[in-house]
JSON list of C-alpha atoms and ligand atoms in Angstrom, two decimals:
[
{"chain": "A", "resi": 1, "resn": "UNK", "atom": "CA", "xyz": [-3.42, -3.09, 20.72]},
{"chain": "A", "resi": 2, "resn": "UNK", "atom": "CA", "xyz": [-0.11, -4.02, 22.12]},
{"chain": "A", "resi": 3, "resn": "UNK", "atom": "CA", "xyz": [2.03, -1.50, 24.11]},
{"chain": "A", "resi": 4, "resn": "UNK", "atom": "CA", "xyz": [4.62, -0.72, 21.71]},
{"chain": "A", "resi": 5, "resn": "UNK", "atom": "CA", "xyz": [3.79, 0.90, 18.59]},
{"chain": "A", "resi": 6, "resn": "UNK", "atom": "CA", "xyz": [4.12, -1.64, 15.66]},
{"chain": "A", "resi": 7, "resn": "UNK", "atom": "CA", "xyz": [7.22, -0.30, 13.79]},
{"chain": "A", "resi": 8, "resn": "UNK", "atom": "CA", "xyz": [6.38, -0.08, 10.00]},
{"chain": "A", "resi": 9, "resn": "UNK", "atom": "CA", "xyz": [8.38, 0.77, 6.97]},
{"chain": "A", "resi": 10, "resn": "UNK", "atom": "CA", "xyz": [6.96, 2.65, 3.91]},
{"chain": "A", "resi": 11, "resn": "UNK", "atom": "CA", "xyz": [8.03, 2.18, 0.48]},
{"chain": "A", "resi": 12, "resn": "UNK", "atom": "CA", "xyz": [7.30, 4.98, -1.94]},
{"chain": "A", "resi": 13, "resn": "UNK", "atom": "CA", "xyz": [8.28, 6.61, -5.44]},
{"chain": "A", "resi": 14, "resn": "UNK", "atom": "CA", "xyz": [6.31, 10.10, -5.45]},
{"chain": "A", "resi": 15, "resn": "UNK", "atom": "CA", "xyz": [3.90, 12.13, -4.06]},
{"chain": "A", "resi": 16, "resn": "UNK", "atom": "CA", "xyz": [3.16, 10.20, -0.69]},
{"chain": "A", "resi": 17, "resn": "UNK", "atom": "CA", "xyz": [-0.19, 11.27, 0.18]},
{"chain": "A", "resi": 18, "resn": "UNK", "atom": "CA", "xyz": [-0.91, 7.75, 1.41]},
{"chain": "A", "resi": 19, "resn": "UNK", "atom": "CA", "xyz": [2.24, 8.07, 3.54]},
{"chain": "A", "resi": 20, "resn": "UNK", "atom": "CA", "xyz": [1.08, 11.58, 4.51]},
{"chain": "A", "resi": 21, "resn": "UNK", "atom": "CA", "xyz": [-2.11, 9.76, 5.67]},
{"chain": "A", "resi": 22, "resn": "UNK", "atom": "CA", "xyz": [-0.38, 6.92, 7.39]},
{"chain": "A", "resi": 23, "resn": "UNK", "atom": "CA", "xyz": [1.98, 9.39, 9.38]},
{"chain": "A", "resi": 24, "resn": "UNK", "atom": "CA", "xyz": [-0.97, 11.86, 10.40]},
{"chain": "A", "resi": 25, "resn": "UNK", "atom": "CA", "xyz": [-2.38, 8.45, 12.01]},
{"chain": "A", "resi": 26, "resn": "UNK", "atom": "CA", "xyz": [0.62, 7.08, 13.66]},
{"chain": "A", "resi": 27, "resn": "UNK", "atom": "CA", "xyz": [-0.03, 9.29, 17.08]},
{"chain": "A", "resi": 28, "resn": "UNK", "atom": "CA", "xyz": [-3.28, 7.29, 17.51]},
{"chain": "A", "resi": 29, "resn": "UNK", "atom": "CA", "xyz": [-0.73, 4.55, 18.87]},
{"chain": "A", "resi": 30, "resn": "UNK", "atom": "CA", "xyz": [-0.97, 1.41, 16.63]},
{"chain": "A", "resi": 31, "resn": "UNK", "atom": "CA", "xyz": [1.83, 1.82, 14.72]},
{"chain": "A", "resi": 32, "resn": "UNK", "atom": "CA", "xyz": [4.76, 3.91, 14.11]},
{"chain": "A", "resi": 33, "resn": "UNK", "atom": "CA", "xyz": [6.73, 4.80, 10.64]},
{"chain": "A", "resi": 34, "resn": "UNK", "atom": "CA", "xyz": [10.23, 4.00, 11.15]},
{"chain": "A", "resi": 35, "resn": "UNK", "atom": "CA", "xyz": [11.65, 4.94, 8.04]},
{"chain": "A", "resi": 36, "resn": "UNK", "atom": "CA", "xyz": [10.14, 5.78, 3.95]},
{"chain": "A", "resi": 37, "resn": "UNK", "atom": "CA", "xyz": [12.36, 4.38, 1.07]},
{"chain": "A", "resi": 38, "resn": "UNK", "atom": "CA", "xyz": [11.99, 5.90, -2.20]},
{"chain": "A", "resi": 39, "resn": "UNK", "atom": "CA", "xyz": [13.74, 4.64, -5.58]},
{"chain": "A", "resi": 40, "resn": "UNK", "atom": "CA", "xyz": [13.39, 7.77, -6.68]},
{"chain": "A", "resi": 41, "resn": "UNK", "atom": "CA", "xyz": [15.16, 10.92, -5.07]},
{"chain": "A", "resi": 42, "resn": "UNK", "atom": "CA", "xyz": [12.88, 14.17, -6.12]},
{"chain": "A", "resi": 43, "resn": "UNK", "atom": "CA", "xyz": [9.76, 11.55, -4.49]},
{"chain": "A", "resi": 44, "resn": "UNK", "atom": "CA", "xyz": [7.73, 14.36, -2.73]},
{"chain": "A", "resi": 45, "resn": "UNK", "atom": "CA", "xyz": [7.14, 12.05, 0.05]},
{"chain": "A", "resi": 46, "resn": "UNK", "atom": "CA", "xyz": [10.66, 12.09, 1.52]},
{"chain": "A", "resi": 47, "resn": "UNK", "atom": "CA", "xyz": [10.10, 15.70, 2.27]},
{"chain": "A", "resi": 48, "resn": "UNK", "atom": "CA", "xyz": [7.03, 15.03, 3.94]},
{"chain": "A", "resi": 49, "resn": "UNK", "atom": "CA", "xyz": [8.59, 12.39, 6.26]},
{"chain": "A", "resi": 50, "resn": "UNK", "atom": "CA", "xyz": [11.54, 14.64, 7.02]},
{"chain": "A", "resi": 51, "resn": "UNK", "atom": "CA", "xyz": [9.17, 17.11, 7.99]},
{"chain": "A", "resi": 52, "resn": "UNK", "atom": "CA", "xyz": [7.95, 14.47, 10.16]},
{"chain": "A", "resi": 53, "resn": "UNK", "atom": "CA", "xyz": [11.30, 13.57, 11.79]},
{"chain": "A", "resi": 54, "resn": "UNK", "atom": "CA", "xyz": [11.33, 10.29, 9.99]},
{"chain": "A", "resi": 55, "resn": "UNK", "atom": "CA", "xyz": [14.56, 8.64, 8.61]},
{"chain": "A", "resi": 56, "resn": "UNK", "atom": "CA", "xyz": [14.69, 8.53, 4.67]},
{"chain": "A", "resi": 57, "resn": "UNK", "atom": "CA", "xyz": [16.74, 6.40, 2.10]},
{"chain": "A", "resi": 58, "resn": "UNK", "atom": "CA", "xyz": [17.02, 6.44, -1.45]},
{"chain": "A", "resi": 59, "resn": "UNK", "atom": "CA", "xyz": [18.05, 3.44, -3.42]},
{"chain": "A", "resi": 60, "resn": "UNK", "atom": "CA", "xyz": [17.51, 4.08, -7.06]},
{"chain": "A", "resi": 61, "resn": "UNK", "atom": "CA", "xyz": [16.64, 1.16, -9.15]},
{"chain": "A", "resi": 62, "resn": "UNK", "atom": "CA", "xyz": [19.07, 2.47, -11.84]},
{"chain": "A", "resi": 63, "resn": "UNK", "atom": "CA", "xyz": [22.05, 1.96, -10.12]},
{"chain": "A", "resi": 64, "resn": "UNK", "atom": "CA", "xyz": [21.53, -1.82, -9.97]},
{"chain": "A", "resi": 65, "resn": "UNK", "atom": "CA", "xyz": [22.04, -4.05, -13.05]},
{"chain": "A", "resi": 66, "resn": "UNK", "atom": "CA", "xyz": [18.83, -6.34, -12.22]},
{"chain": "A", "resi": 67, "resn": "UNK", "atom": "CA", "xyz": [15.70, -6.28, -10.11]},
{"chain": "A", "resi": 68, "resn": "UNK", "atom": "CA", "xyz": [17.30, -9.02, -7.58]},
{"chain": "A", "resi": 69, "resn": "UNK", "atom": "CA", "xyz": [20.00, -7.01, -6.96]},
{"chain": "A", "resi": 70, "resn": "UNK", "atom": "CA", "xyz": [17.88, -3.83, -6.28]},
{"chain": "A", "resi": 71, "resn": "UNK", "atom": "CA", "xyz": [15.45, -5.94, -4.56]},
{"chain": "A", "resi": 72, "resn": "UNK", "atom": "CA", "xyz": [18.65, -7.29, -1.62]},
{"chain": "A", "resi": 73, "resn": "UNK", "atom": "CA", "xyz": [19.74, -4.03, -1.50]},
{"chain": "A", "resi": 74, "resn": "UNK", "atom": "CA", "xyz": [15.69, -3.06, -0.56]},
{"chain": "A", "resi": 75, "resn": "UNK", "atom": "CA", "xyz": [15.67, -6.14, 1.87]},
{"chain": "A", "resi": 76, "resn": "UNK", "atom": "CA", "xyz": [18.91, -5.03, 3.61]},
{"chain": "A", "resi": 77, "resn": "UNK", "atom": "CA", "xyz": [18.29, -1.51, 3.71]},
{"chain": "A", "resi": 78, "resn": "UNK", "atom": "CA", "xyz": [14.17, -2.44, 5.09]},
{"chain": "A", "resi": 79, "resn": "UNK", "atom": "CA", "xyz": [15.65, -4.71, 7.63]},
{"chain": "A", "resi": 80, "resn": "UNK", "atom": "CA", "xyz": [17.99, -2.85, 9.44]},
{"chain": "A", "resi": 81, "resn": "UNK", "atom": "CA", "xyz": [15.00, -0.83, 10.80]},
{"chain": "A", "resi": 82, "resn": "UNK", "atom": "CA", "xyz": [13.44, -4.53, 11.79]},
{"chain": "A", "resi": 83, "resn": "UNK", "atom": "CA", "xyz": [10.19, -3.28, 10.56]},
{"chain": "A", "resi": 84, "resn": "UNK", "atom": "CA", "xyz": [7.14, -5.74, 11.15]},
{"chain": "A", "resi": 85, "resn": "UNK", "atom": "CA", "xyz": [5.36, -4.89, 8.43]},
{"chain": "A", "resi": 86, "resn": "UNK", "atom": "CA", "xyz": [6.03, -3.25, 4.86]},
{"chain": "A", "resi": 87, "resn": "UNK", "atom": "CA", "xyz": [4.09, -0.50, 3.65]},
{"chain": "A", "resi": 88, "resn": "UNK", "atom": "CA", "xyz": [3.93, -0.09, 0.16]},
{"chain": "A", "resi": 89, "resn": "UNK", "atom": "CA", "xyz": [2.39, 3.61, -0.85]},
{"chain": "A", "resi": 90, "resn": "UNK", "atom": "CA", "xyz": [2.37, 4.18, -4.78]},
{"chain": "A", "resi": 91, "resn": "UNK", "atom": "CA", "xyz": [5.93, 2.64, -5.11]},
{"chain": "A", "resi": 92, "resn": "UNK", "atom": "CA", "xyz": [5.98, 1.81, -8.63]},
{"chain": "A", "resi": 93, "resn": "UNK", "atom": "CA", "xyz": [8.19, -1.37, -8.63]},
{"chain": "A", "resi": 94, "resn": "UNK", "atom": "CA", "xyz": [7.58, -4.94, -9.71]},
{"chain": "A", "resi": 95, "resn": "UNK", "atom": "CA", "xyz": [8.87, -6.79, -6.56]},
{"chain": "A", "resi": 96, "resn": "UNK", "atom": "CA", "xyz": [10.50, -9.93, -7.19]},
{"chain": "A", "resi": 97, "resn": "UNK", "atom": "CA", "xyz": [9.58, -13.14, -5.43]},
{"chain": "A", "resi": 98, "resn": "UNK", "atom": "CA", "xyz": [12.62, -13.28, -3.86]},
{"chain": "A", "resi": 99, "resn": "UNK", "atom": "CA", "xyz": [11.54, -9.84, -2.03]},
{"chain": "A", "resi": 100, "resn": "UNK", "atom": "CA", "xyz": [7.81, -11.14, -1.14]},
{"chain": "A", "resi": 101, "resn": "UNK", "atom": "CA", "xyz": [9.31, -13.88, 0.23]},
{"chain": "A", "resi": 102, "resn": "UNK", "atom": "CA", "xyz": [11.36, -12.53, 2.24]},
{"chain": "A", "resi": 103, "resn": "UNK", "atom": "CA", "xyz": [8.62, -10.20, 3.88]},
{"chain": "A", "resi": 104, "resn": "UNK", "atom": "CA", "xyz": [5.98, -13.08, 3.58]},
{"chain": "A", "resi": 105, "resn": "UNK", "atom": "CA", "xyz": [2.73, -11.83, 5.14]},
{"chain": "A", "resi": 106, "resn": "UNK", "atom": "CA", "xyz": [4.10, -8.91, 5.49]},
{"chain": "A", "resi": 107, "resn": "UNK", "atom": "CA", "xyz": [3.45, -6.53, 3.19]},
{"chain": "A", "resi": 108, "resn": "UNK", "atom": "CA", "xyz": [0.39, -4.66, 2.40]},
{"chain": "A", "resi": 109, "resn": "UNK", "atom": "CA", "xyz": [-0.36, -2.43, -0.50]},
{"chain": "A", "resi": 110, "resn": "UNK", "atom": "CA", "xyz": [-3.03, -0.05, -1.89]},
{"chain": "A", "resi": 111, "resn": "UNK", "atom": "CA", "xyz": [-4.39, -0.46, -5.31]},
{"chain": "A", "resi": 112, "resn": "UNK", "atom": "CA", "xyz": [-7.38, 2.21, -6.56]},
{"chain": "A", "resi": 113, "resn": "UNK", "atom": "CA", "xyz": [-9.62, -0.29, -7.66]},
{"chain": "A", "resi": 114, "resn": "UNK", "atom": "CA", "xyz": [-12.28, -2.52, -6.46]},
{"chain": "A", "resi": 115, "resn": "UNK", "atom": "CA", "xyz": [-9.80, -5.88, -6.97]},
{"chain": "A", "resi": 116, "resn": "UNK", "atom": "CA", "xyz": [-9.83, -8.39, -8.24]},
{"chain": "A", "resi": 117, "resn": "UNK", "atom": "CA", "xyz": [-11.08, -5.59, -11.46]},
{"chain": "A", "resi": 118, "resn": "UNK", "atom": "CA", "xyz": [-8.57, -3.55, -12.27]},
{"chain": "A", "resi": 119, "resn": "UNK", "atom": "CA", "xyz": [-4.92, -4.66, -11.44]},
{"chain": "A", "resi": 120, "resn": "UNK", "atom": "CA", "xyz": [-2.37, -2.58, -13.19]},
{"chain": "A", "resi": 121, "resn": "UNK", "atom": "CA", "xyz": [-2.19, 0.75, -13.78]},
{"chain": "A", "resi": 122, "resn": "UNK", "atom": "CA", "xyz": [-4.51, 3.82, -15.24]},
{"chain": "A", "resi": 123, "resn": "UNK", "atom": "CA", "xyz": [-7.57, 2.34, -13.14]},
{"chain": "A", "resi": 124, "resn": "UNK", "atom": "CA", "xyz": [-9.58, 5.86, -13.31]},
{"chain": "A", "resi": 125, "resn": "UNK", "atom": "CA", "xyz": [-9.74, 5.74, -16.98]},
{"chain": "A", "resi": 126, "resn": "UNK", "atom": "CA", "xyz": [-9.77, 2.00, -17.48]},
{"chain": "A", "resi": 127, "resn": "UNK", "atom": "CA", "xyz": [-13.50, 2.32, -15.29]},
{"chain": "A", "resi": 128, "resn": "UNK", "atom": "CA", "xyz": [-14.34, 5.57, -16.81]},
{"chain": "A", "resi": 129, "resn": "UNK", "atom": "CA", "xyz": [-14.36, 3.57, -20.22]},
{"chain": "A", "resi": 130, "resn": "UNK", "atom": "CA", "xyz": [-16.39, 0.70, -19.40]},
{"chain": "A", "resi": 131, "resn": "UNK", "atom": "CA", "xyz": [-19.53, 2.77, -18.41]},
{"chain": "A", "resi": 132, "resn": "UNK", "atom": "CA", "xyz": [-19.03, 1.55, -14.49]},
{"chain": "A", "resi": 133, "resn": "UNK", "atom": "CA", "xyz": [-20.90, 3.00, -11.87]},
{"chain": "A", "resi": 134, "resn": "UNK", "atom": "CA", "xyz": [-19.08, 1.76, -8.92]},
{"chain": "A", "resi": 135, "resn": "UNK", "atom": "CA", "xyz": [-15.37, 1.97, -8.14]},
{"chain": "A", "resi": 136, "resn": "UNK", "atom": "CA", "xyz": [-13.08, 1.98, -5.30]},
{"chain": "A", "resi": 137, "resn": "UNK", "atom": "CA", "xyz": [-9.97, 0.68, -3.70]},
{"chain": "A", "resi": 138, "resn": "UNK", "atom": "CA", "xyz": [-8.44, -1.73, -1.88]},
{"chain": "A", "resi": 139, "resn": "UNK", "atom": "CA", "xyz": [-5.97, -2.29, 0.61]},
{"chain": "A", "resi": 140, "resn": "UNK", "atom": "CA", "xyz": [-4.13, -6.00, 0.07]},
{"chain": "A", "resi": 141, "resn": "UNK", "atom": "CA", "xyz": [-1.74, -8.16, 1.33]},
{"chain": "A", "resi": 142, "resn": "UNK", "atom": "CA", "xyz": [1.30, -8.91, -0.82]},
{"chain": "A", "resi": 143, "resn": "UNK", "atom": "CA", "xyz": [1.99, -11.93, -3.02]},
{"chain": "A", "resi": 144, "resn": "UNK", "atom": "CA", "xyz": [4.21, -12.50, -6.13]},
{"chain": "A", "resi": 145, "resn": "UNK", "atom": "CA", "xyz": [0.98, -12.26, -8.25]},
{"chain": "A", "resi": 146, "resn": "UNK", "atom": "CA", "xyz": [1.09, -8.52, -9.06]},
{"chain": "A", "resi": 147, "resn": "UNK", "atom": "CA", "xyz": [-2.52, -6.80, -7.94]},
{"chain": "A", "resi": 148, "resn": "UNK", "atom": "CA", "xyz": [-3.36, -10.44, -6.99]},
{"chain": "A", "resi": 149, "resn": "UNK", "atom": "CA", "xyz": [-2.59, -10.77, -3.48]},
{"chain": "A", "resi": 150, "resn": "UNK", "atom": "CA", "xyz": [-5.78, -11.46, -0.90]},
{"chain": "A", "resi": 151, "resn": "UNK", "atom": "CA", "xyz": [-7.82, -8.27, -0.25]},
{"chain": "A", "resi": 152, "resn": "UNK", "atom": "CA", "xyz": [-8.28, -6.76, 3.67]},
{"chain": "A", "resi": 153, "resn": "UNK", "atom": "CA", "xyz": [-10.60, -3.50, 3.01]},
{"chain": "A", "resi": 154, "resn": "UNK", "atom": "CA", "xyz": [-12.26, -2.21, 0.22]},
{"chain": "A", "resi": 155, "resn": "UNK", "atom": "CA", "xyz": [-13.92, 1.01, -0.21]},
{"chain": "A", "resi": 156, "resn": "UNK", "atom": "CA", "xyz": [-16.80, 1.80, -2.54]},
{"chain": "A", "resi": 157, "resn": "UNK", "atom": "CA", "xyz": [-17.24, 5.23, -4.30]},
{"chain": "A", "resi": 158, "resn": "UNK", "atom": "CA", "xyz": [-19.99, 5.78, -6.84]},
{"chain": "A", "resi": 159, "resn": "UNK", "atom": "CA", "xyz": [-19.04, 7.14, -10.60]},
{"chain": "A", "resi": 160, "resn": "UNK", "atom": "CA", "xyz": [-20.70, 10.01, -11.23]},
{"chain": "A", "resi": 161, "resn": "UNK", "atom": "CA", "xyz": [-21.87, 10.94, -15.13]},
{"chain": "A", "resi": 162, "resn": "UNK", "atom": "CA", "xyz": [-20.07, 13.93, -15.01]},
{"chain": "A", "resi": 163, "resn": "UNK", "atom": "CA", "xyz": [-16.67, 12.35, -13.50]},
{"chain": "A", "resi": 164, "resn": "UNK", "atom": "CA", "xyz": [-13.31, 12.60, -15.63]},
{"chain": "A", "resi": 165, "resn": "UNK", "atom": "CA", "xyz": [-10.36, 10.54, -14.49]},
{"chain": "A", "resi": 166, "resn": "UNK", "atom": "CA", "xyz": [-9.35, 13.69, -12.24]},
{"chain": "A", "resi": 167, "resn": "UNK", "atom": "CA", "xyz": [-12.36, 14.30, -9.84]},
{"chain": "A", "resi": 168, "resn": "UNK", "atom": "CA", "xyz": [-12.71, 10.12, -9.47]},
{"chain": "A", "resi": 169, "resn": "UNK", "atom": "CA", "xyz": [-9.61, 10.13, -8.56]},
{"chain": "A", "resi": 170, "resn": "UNK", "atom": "CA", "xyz": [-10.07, 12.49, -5.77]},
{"chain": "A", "resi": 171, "resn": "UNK", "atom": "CA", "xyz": [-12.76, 10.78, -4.22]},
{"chain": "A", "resi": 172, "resn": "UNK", "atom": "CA", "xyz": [-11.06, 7.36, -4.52]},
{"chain": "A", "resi": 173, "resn": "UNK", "atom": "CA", "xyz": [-7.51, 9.33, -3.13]},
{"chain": "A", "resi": 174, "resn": "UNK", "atom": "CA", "xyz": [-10.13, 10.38, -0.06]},
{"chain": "A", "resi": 175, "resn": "UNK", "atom": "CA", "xyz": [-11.38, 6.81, 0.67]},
{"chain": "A", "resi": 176, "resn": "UNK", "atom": "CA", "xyz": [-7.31, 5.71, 0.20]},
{"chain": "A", "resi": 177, "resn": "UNK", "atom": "CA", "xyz": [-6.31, 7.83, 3.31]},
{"chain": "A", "resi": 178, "resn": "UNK", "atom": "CA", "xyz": [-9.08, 6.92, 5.19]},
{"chain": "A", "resi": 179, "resn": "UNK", "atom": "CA", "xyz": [-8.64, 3.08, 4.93]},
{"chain": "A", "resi": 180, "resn": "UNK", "atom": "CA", "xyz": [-4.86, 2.66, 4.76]},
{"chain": "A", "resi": 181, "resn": "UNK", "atom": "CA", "xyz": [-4.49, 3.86, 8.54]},
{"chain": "A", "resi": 182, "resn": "UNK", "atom": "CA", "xyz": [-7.33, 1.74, 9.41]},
{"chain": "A", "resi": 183, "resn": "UNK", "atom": "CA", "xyz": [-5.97, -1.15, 7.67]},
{"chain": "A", "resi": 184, "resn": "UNK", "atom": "CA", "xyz": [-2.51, -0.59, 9.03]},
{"chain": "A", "resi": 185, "resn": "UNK", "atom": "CA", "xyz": [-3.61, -0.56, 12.42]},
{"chain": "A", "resi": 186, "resn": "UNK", "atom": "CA", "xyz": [-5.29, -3.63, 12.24]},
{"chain": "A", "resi": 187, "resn": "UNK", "atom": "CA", "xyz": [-2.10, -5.26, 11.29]},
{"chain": "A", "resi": 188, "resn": "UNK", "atom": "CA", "xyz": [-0.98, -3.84, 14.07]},
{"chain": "A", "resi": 189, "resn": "UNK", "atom": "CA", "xyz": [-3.04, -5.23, 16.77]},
{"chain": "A", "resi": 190, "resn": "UNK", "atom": "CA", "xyz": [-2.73, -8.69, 15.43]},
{"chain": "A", "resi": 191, "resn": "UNK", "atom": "CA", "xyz": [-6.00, -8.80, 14.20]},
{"chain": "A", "resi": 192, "resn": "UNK", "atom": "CA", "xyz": [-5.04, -9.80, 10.54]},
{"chain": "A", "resi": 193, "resn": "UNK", "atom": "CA", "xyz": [-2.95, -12.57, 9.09]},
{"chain": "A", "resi": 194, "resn": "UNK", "atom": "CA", "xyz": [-2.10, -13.54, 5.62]},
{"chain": "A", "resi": 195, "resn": "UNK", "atom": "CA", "xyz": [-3.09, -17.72, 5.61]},
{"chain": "A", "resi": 196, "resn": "UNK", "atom": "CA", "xyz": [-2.69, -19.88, 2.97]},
{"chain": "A", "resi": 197, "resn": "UNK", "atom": "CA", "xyz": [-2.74, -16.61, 0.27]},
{"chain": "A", "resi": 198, "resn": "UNK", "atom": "CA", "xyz": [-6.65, -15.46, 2.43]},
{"chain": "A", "resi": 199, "resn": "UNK", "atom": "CA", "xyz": [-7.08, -13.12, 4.93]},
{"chain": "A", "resi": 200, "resn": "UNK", "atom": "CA", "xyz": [-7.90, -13.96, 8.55]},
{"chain": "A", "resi": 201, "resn": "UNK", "atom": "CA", "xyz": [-9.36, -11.44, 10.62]},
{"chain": "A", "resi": 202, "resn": "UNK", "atom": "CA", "xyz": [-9.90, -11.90, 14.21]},
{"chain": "A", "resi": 203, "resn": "UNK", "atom": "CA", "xyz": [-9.58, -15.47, 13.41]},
{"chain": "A", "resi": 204, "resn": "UNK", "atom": "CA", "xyz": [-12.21, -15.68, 10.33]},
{"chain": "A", "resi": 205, "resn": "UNK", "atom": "CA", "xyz": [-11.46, -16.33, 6.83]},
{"chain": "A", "resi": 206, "resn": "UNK", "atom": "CA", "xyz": [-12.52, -13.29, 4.81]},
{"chain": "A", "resi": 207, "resn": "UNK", "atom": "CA", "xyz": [-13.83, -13.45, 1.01]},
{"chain": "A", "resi": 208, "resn": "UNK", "atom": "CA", "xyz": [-12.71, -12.10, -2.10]},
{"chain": "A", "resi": 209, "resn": "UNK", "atom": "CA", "xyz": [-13.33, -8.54, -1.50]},
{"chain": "A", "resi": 210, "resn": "UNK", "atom": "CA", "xyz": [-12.29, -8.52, 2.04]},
{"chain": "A", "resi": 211, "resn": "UNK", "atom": "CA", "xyz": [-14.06, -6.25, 4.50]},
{"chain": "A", "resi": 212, "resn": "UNK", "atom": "CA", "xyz": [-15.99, -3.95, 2.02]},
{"chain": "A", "resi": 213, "resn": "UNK", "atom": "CA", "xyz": [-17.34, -0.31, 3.09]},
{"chain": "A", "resi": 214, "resn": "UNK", "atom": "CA", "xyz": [-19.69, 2.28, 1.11]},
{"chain": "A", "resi": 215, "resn": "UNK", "atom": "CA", "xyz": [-16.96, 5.02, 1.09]},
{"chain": "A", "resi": 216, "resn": "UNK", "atom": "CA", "xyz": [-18.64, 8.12, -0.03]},
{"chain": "B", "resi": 301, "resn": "LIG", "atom": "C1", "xyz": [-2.28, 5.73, -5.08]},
{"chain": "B", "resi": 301, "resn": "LIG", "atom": "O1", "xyz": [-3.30, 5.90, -6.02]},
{"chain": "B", "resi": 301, "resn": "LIG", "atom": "C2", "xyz": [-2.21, 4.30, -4.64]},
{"chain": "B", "resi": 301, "resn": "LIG", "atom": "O2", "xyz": [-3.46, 3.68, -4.61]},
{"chain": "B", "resi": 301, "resn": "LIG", "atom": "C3", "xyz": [-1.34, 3.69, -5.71]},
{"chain": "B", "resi": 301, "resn": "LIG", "atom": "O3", "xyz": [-0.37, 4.69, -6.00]},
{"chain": "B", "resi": 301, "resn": "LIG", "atom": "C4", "xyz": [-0.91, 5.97, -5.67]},
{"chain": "B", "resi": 301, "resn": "LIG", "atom": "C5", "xyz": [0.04, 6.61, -4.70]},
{"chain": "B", "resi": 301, "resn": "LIG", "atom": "O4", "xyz": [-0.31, 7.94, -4.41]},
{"chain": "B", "resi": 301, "resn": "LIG", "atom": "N1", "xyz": [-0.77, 2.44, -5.28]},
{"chain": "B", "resi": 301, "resn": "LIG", "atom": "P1", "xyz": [0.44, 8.72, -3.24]},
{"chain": "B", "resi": 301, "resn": "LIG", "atom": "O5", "xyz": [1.92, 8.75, -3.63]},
{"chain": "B", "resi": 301, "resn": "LIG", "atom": "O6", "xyz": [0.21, 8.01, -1.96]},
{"chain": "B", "resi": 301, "resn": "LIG", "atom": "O7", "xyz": [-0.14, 10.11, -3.26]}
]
């Protein structure tokens, strides 16, 4: 781990129990939230960072006439805290390529499924539908593909018979704060890198579903 906490900046649009998660970490030393930006000003999260101590910005996507305009605004606003990493935590944007560009290799994100199943949205019921008895998340790098960019971590959780969309999303929620942090902090150290759209880790090319761990 290098000496100075890796400053990181999370992007967010509601509740912000990931961010929650990735601030309760941030005194183990890897990494430190700089500042949260929400496009949306009643976000829960920005109360939780204030609480915190952390810097907060809103930039609503409204009051731009096109997603590249928001998106420099983002880049601006993102860069003056010369972040090394972007942390995306349930902000519900499309990001142009323009942005990922910009932050290329450096932007992680959370998704609640096992990926490369399940991009886009309403995973819970999408897997309750289909009979599946394994689900998950999965923490990714960044690309202009949305959902598509290489996977880090995974975490497994079973579906029970009994499960609605509501109690498999708490487990998977429970899995999502444990590996975010974890995943974070790697970035941290230096022991991941985004090459050639795979993920290195400590220097070896990881497969599709990254590093993959039973959650619960
Ligand atoms: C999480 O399910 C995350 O996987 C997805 O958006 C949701 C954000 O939840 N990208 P929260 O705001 O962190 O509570």
């Amino acid at each position: 781990m290098s000496q100075t906490p890796c400053p990181i900046v999370v992007l967010i649009s509601g509740n912000g129990s990931n961010l929650q998660a990735l601030m309760d970490h941030s005194d183990e030393g890897a990494y430190s939230v700089c500042a949260v930006i929400s496009n949306k000003a009643d976000a829960f999260g920005l109360q939780r960072a204030s609480k915190a101590g952390i810097p907060t910005r809103v930039i609503d996507h409204r009051d731009y006439a096109d997603r590249l305009s928001f998106d420099q605004r983002l880049i601006e606003e993102i860069d003056s805290f010369s972040p090394k990493l972007v942390v995306l935590a349930g902000f519900m944007r499309i990001l142009s390529p323009e942005f990922v560009q910009h932050f290329a290799g450096k932007i992680l994100n959370i998704h609640p499924s096992l990926l490369p199943a399940y991009r886009g949205t309403h995973t819970h019921e999408r897997v309750l539908e289909a009979g599946e008895k394994e689900h998950g998340v999965s923490v990714h790098f960044v690309t202009e593909e949305l959902d598509g960019g290489p996977v880090v971590l995974q975490a497994t959780v079973p579906v029970n018979s009994d499960d609605t969309a509501i109690t498999l999303a708490e487990r998977v929620f429970k899995q999502e704060h444990r590996i975010y942090p974890k995943a974070v902090a790697w970035f941290a150290a230096g022991r991941l890198r985004m090459n050639e759209k795979a993920v290195e880790f400590d220097g070896k090319r990881l497969g599709v579903s990254g590093i993959r761990e039973i959650g619960a």
